[in-house]
Structures are given as C-alpha cells and as structure tokens.
Coordinates of C-alpha atoms and ligand atoms in Angstrom, one line a residue:
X1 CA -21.0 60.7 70.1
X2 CA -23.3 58.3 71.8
X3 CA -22.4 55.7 69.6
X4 CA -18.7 56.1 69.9
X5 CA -18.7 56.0 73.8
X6 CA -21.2 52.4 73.4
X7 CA -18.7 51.0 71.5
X8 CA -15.8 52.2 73.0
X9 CA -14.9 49.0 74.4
X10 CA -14.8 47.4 71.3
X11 CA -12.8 50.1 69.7
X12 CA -10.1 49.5 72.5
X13 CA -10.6 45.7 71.7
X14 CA -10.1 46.0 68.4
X15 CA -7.0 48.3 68.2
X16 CA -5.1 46.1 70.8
X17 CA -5.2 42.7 69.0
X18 CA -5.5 44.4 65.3
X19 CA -2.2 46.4 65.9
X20 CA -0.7 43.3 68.5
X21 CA -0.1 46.0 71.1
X22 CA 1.1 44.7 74.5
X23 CA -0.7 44.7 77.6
X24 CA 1.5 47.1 79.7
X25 CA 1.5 49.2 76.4
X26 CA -2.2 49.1 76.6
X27 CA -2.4 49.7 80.3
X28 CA -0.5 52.6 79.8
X29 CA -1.6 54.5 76.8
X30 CA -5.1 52.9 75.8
X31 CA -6.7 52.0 78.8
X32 CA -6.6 55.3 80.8
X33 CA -8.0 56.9 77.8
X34 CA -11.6 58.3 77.5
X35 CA -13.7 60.5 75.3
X36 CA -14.5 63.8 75.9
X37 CA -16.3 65.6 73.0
X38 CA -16.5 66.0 69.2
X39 CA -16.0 69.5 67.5
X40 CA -15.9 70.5 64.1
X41 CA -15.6 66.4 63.6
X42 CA -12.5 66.6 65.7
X43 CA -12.5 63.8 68.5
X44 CA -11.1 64.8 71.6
X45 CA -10.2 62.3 74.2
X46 CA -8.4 62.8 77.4
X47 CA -5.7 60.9 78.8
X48 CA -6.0 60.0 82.6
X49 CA -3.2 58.1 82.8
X50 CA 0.8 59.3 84.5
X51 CA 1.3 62.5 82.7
X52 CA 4.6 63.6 82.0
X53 CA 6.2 65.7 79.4
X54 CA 5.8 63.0 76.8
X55 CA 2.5 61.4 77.0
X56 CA 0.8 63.1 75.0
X57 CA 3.4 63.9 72.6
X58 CA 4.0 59.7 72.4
X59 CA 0.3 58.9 72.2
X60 CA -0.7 61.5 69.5
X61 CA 2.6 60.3 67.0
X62 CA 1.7 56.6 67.8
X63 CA -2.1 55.9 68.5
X64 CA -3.8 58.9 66.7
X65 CA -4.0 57.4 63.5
X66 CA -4.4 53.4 64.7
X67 CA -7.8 55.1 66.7
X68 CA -9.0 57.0 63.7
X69 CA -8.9 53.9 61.4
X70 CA -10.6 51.7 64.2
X71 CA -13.3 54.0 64.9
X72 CA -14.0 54.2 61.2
X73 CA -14.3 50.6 61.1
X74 CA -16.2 50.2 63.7
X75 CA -18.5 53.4 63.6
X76 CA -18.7 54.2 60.3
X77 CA -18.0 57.7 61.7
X78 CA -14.9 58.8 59.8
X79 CA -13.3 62.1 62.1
X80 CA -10.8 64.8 60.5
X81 CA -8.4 64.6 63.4
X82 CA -8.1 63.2 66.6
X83 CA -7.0 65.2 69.5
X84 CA -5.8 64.0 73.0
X85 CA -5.7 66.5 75.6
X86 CA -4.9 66.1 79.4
X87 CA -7.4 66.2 82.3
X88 CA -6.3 69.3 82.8
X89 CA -6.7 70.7 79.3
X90 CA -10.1 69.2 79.6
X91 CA -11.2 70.9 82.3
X92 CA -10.0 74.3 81.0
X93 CA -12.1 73.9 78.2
X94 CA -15.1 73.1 80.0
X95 CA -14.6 76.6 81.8
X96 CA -12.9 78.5 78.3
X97 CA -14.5 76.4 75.4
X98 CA -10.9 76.5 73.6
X99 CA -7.7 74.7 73.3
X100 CA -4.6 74.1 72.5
X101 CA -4.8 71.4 69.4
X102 CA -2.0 68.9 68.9
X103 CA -1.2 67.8 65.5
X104 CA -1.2 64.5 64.4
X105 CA 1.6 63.7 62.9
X106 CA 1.7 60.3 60.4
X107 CA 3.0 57.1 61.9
X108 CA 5.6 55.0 60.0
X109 CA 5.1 51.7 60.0
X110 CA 8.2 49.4 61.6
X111 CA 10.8 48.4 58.9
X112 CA 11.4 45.1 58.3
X113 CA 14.1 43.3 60.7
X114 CA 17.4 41.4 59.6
X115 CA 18.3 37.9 61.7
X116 CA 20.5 38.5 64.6
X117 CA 21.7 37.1 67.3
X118 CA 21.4 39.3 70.8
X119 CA 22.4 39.3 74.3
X120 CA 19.3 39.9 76.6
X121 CA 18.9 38.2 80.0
X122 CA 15.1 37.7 79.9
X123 CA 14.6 38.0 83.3
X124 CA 15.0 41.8 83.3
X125 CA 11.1 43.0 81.7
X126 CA 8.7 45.5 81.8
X127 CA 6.5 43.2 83.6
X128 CA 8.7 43.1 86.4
X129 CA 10.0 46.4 86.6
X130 CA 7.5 48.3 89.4
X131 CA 7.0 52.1 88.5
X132 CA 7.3 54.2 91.2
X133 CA 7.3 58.1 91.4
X134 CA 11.1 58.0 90.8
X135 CA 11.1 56.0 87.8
X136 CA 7.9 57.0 86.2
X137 CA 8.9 58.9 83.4
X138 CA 12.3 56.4 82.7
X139 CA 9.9 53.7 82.6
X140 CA 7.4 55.4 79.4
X141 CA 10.3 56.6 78.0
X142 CA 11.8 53.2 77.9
X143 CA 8.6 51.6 76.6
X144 CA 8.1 54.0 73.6
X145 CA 11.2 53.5 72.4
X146 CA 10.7 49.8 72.9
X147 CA 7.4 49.7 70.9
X148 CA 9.2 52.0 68.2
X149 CA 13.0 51.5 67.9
X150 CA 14.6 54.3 65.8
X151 CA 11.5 56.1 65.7
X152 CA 10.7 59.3 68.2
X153 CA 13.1 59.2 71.0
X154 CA 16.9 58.5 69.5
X155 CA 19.3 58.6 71.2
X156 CA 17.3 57.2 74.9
X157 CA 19.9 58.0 77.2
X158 CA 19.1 57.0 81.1
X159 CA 20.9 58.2 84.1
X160 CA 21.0 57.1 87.5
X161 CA 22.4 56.5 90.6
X162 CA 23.9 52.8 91.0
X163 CA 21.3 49.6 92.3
X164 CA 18.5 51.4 90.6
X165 CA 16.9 50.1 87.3
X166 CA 19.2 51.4 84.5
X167 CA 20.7 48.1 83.3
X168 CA 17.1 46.7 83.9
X169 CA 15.2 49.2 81.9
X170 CA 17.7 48.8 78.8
X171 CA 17.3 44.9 79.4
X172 CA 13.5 45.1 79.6
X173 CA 13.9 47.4 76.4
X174 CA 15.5 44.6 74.1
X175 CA 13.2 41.5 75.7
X176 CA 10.1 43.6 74.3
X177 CA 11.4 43.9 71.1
X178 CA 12.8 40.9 71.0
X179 CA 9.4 39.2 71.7
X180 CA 7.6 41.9 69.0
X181 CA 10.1 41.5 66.4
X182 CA 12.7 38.0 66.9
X183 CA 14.6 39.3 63.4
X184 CA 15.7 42.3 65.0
X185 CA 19.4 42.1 65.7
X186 CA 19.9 44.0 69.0
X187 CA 23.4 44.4 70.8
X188 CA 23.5 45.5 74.7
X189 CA 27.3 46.0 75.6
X190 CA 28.5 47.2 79.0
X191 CA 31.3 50.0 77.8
X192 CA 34.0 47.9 79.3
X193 CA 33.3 45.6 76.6
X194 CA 32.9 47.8 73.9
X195 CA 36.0 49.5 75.3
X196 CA 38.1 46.0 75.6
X197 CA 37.0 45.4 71.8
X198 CA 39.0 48.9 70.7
X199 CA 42.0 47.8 72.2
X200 CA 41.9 44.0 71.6
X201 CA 41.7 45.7 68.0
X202 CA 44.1 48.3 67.7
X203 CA 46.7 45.5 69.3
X204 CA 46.0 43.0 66.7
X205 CA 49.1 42.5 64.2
X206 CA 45.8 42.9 61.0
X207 CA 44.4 45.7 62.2
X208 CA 42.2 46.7 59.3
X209 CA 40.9 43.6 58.9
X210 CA 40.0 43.5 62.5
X211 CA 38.7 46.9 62.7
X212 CA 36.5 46.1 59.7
X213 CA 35.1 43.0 61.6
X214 CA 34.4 45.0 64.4
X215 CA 32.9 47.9 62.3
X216 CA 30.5 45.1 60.8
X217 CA 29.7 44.1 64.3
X218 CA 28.5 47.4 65.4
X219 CA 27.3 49.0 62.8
X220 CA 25.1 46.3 61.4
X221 CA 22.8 46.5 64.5
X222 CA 19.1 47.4 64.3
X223 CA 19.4 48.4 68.2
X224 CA 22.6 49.2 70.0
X225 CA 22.7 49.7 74.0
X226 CA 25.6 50.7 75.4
X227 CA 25.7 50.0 79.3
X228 CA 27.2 52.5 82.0
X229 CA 28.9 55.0 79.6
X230 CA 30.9 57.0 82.1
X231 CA 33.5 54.7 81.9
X232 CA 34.8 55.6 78.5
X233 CA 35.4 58.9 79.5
X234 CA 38.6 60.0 79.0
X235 CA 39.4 56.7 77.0
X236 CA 40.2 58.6 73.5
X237 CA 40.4 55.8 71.0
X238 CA 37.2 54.4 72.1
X239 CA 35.2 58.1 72.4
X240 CA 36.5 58.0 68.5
X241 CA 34.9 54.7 67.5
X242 CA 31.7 55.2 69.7
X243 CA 31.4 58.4 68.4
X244 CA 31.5 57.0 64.5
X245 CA 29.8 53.8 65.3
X246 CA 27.0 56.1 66.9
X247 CA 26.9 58.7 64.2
X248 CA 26.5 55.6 61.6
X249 CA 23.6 53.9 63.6
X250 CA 22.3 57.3 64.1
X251 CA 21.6 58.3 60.5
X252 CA 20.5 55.2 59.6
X253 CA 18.1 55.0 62.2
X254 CA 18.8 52.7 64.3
X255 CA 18.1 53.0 67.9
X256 CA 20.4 53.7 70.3
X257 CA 19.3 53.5 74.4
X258 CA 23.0 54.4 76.6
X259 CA 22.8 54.6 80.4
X260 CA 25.3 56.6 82.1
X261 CA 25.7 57.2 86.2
X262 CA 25.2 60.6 85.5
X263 CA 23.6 63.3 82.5
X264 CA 25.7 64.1 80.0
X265 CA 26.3 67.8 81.1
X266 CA 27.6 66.8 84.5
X267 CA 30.2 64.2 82.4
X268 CA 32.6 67.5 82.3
X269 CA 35.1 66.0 80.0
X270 CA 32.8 63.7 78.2
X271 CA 33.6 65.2 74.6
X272 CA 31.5 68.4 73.8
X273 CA 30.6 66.2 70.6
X274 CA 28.6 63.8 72.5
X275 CA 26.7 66.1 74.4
X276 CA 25.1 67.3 71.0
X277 CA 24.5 64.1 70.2
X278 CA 22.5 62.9 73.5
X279 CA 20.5 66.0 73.4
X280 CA 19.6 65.2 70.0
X281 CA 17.5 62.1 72.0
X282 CA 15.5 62.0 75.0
X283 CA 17.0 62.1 78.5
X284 CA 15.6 60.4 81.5
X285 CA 16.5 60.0 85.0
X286 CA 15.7 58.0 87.9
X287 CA 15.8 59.1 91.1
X288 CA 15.6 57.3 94.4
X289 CA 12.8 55.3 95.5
X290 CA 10.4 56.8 98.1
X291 CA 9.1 53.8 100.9
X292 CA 6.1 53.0 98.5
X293 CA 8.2 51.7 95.9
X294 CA 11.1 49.9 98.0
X295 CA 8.1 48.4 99.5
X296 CA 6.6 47.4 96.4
X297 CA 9.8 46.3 94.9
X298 CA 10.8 44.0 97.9
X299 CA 7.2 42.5 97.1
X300 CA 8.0 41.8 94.0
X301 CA 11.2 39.8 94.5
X302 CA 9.9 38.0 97.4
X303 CA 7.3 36.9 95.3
X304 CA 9.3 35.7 92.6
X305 CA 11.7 34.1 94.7
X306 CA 8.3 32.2 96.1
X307 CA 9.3 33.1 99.7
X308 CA 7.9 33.8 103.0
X309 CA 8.5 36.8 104.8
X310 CA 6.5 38.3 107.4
X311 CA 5.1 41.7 106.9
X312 CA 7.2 43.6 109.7
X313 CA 10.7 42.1 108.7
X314 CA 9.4 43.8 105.4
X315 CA 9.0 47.0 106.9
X316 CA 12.3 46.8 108.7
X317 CA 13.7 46.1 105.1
X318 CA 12.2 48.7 103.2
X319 CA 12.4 51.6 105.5
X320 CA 16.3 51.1 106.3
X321 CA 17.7 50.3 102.7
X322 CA 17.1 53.3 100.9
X323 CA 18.8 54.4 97.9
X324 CA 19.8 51.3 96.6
X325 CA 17.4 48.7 95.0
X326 CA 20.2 46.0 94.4
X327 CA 20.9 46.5 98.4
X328 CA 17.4 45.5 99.1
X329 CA 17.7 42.3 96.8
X330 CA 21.1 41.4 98.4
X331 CA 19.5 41.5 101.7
X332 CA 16.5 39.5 101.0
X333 CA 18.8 36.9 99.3
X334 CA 21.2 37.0 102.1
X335 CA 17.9 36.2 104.0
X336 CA 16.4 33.5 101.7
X337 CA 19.9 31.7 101.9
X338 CA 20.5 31.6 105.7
X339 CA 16.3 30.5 105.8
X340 CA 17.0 27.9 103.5
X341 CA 20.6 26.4 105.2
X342 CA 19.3 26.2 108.8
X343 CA 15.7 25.4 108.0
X344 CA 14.2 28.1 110.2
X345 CA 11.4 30.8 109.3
X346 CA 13.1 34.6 109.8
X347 CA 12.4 36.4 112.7
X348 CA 13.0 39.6 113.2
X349 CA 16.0 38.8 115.6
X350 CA 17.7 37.1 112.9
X351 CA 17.0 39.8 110.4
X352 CA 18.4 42.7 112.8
X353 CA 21.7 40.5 113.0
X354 CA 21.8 39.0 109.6
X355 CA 21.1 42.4 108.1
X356 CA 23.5 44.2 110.1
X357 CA 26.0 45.1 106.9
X358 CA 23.0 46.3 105.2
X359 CA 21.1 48.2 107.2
X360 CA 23.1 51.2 108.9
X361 CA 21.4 52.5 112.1
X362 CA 17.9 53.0 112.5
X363 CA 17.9 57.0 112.2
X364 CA 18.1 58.4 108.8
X365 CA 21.4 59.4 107.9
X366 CA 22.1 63.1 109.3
X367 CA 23.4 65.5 106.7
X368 CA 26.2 66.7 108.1
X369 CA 29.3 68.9 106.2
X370 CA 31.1 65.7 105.9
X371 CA 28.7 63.8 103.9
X372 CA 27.8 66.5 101.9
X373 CA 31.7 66.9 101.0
X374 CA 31.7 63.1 100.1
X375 CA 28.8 63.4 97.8
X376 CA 29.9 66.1 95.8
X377 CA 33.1 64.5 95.4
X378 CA 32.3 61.2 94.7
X379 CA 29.8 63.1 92.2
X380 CA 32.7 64.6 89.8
X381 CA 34.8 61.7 90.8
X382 CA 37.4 63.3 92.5
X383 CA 39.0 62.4 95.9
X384 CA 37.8 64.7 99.4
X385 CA 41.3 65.1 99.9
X386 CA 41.3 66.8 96.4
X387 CA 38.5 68.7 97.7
X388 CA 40.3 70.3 100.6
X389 CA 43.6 70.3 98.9
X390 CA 45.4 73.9 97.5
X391 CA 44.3 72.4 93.8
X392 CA 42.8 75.5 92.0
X393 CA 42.5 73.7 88.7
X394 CA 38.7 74.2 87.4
X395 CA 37.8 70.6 87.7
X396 CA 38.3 70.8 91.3
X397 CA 37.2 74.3 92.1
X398 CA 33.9 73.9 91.0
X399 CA 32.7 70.7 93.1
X400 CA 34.8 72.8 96.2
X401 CA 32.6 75.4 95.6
X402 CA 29.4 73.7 95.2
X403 CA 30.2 71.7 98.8
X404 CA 30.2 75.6 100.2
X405 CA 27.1 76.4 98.7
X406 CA 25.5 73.0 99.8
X407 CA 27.0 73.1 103.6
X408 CA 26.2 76.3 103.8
X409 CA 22.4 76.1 102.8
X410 CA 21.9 72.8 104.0
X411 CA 23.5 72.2 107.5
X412 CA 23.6 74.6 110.4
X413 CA 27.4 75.1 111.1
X414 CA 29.5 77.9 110.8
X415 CA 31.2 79.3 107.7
X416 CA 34.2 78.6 110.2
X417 CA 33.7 74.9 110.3
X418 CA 33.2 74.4 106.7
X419 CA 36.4 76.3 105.9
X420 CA 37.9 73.8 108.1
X421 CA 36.6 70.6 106.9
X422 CA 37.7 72.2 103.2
X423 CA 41.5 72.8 103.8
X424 CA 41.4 75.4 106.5
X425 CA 40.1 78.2 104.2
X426 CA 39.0 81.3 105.7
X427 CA 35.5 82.6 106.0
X428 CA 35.1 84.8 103.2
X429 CA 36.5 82.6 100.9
X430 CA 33.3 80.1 101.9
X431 CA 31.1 83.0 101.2
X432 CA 32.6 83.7 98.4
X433 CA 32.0 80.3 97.2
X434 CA 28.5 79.9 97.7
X435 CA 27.3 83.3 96.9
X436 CA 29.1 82.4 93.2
X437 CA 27.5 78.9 93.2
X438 CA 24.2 80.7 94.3
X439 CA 24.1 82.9 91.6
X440 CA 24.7 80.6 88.6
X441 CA 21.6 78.7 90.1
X442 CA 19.7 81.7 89.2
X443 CA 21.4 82.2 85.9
X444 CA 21.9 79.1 84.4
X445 CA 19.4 76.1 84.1
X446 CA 22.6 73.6 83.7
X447 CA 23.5 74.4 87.5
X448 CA 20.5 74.4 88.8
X449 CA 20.0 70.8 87.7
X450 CA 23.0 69.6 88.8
X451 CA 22.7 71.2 92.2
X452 CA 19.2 69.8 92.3
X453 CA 20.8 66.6 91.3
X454 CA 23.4 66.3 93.9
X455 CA 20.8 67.5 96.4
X456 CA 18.8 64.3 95.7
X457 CA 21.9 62.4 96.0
X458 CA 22.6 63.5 99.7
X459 CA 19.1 63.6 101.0
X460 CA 17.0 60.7 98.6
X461 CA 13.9 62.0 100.6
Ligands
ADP501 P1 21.6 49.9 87.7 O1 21.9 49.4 86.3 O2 20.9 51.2 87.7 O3 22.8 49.9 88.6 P2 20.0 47.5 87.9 O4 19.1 47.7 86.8 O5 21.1 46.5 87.8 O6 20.6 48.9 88.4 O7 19.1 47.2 89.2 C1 19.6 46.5 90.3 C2 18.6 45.5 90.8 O8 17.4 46.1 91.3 C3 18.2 44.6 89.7 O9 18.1 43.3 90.1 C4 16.8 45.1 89.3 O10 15.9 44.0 88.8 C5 16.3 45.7 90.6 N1 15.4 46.8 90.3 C6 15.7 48.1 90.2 N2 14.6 48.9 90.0 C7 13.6 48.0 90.0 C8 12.2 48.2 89.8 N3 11.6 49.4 89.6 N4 11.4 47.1 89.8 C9 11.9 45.9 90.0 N5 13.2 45.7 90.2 C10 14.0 46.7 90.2
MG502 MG1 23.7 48.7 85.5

C-alpha cells in the first residue's frame, strides 16, 4: 500500500495525459479520489468529490480499468479489482469491516468517428458553465455523456425551467466532443427546425426523394441533440419521424441528449411511446439557482465581458433576479451598454432605474392563491381562465385540482377564497380536490414529483 499512496501522484499524472482526459473531467472524477485500503488484492478508493446517484456508477464503468492498468505500470502491483466506494461507505467499513462491492464492468473503447459538419456555438462550454447545487447532477451527467457518446447514459434527456443552462449544457456537450473527436458528426437542432424540415418535406412535389435526403441527414449522425422538445407535442407527423429517426440512432448507438421544459411524464400527451424511450436514458433536471450560484454566475459573465461592477450593485443583481439566469445576463448587458454609451461608471442609482423592468420589488414574491393558480397553469399549458372555467375534461381537472391541493397547503386563506378564485366552487368541492391530490402523493411516486416540481416552480427557494 505504501508504495501506491507515494506514487499516487504519478499514477493520477499518468492516467490523465495517457488516456487525454480533460481537466474538468479530471477535476471531477480523478482528482477527488483517494485510497483507502487493499483487501484480498482488491483496491479500494473513495471518492470525495459531489456524490450523486451516478458517480460512482460513471467512475467504476469508466476509470476502473484505465487505474488498474496505470497502477500496474507504474507499481508493478497488478490488483484483481478495483473498488470505489463513497466516504460514507468508507466510513461504515471502518466501524463494520464489510461492504457493498461494485463490479467493474469492461470499458469499450470509443469507435472510430466519420467527417461531419456540426452546428455548436463554442461559446457555450463546460469551462464556463458554473455548477451550483441546482445544476450539479445535470452538469456530471452532461459530461459523462460527453466523454462517452452512445455509451452509458442514452437517451440524456434534461429538463428545466427557461433562462437556466439547458441549451448551454447540450452546447457544452458537443464543443467537448467536438474538441476530443473533430470526425464526429454531431447535429444540435432546436425542434422548430426539425419540425419545419417534416413539413418543408411532406410539401415538396418529390417527396421520397426529399424524405430520403432528410432521413440521410438525421440518421447518419454520430450525436443528435434535439433542443426544447415540448414543442413537437401534439405535432403528429413530426412525433412519427422523431420517433423513427430516434429509434434508428438509438440502436445503432448513437447518442442522443434532448432538453425539454419539463420531464417527460408531466408532457401528458407527449406519445406513451416516447416516455419508454426517455426512460430507457438518464433524466436530469435543473432546478433554480440558490444566491451562491446567481452570484457566481453574474461573476462569471462580468468577467468575461471584462467589466467593472462594484460589489453591491452585484448584490442588488443577484439577490433580486432569481429564477432566471438569461434575466441576470440581460440585465448586466443592459448595464454594460448604457456604461459604455454615456461613458460613466454604474452606480447604484442608475442600476435601481436602469434595472427597473428586471428587478420586481425588493420583497420576495408572496405566494399568494393567485400565483399558485398561474403556475400550475402555465405548468400544463393551459389558460387560468381554463382553470376556473366549468371544463371537466381530464386535462383540465387535474392541474384544477392540484392548484386546491397547493392553495390549500401552501397559503393561509380560506377553502372559501380559493373556491372563488377557481370559478366560484363551493367548499367541499376544494376539499375534495386536495384530499384526492393529497392522496396520490402518497400513492404514487409520478405525483409526488410533479407536485414537488411545481412547488419549486412557485417558491425557487
Ligand atoms: P435554457 O436553454 O435552459 O433556456 P440557456 O442554456 O440558454 O437556458 O441559458 C441562458 C443563459 O444563461 C445562457 O447565456 C447561459 O450561458 C447562461 N447560464 C445558465 N446557466 C449557467 C451556468 N450554470 N453557468 C454559466 N452560465 C449559465
Ligand atoms: Mg434553451
């Protein structure tokens, strides 16, 4: 053992320029790594690093192996297995002297890449991206699949509210494996433009020609990311060719990374099909920011954009614009643009009035019925008139009676004065409501998560 932890170091040396790995691959996985004892010529190291469902999974499938070798070569000490374990783990075996043992799996090696051409904006990368509690887990699953495309996590599928990192994530996906492999043809399409391409095709007078040129397009792609997929919903022809065109890349294993506004079971008449097919992948959300990471964000831009900004005009920034990281750029730029015309350093005076479209009062919004009722709708993407209308079809019964459940648990007012705000319904009809929402919470895992979900969404803190 001694000799392993002396040349540790140089095992981690080693393995990052033999196997090329990046340096915010090695931050993550390698670096927080450290040995923790040798049984039965098993080496078992701990991982120290952000810990979520994955890690260990991800680092076993894709480092186990690459560690052995290196350690071989550099020890001469050739181990049976290597084991990662958490902290955690780690300290239950010092008390229990057992563990759970994780298999190691073999590692593929990447396939070799066709030419392409691809459609990344390079200023969207990992390097930039700040990881915050919110995006944590988005962010590792985003890099796995960018250091192996096709390999563990197919379909990626990442969902989010808007103005906060989904289109930059995919981005940052295809510039890392554009830089790690320049043969490998990778297409990012916003679904309006896959969507425009059906119907540009279906109206073309040579229709099979044109559909073949399309189906060439798409299904010749080493890496296909499909941008904001909510808004093919409900458009039939092009759920059909998605659906093929995904089924195609799928078992041939190419990787696919789609974004979406919201998971797939909340989609409710996203085609049961699909949902099968996402949960075939990995899922990962991001959530809202906490003031840490809007903080840290704003840094970051203001930094790139090389501009001065004083420290409470920061503050001001960060604390009022919360649930929306495009919000926060647009109001630094509307800054850097009004510094820049009239020559001036901003004060604070000027950022209170410049801001004023940005930055709604001081106070945290209040959660009032009324917001609560907005949310929810704009969450199924129906109207609140529709919500307090006579409509009993399920689509709109549902979201009615998960506003009950929500005004009723999280506001003070009376069962009287949410009936009202909902279409004048009486109070046993609100209980009635919420009691049945309640319940499924219990029950049913989906509900839960969506009610969790659209909690987040009215109160991001
Ligand atoms: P979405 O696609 O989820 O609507 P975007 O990815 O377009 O959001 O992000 C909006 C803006 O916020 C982009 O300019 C992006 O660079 C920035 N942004 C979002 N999250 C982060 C982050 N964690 N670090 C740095 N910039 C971020
Ligand atoms: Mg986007």
């Amino acid at each position: 053992m001694e000799e392993i932890v002396k040349k540790w170091d140089e095992v981690l040396d080693y393995l990052k320029t033999e196997y090329s790995i990046s340096d915010v691959s090695y931050n993550s996985w390698l670096k927080p790594l450290e040995l923790f004892q040798i049984e039965d010529n098993k080496l078992y190291i701990t991982y120290n690093g952000d810990q979520n469902q994955m890690t260990i999974g991800y680092i076993t499938r894709k480092y186990a192996t690459p560690i052995k070798v290196t350690i071989a070569e550099i020890t001469g000490t050739q181990f049976d297995e290597i084991i990662f374990i958490t902290q955690e783990n780690a300290n239950q075996i010092k008390k229990e002297k057992n563990i759970d043992l994780i298999k190691i799996e073999e590692t593929n090696s990447f396939e070799e890449k066709r030419i392409g051409n691809s459609t990344i904006n390079p200023k969207f990368t990992f390097d930039n991206f700040v990881v915050g509690r919110n995006n944590r887990f988005a962010q590792t699953a985003a890099l796995a699949v960018a250091e192996s495309p096709g390999e563990f996590y197919n379909p990626l599928y990442i969902y989010g509210g808007p103005g906060l990192g989904k289109t930059h994530l995919m981005q940052a996906i295809g510039n890392y494996i554009e830089n790690q492999n320049p043969n490998t043809y990778i297409l990012y399409v916003t679904s309006e433009e896959f969507t425009n391409e059906v119907i540009e095709n279906m109206r073309t007078n040579n229709n099979a020609t044109a559909m073949q040129r399309f189906r060439d397009k798409y299904r010749t792609v080493d890496v296909l990311m499909v941008d904001d997929i909510q808004f093919i919903i409900g458009k039939e022809a092009t759920q059909e060719e998605f659906f093929h065109t995904f089924n195609a890349l799928h078992a041939m294993g190419k990787q696919i990374v789609i974004s979406s506004d919201k998971p797939p079971k909340d989609m409710e008449t996203l085609d049961d099909r699909f949902k099968s097919r996402f949960d075939m992948g990995l899922m990962a959300d991001i959530g809202y920011p906490d003031y840490e990471t809007r903080m840290a964000i704003l840094n970051k831009k203001i930094e790139e954009k090389n501009f001065n900004l004083d420290e409470s005009i920061r503050k001001y920034i960060a604390e009022n614009i919360q649930s929306n990281i495009r919000e926060i750029e647009g109001a630094l730029n509307k800054l850097i643009a009004f510094s820049r015309l009239e020559k001036i350093d901003i004060t604070m005076d000027i950022a209170e009035r410049e801001l004023q479209n940005f930055i709604s009062p001081n106070i945290s919004r209040e959660i009032t019925p009324q917001l609560i009722i907005e949310v929810v709708a704009e969450h199924f993407n129906i109207t609140v008139d529709q919500m307090a209308s006579k409509n009993r079809s399920s689509s709109v019964v549902r979201p009615r009676q998960i506003a009950m459940y929500l005004c009723n648990t999280m506001t003070d007012s009376s069962l009287q004065a949410i009936g009202l705000l909902l279409g004048g319904r009486d109070h046993s009809t609100i209980i009635h409501g919420a009691n049945k929402i309640e319940d499924e919470i219990i029950k049913d895992e989906n509900t839960k998560n969506l009610v969790e979900t659209i909690k987040k969404k009215i109160n991001p803190n």
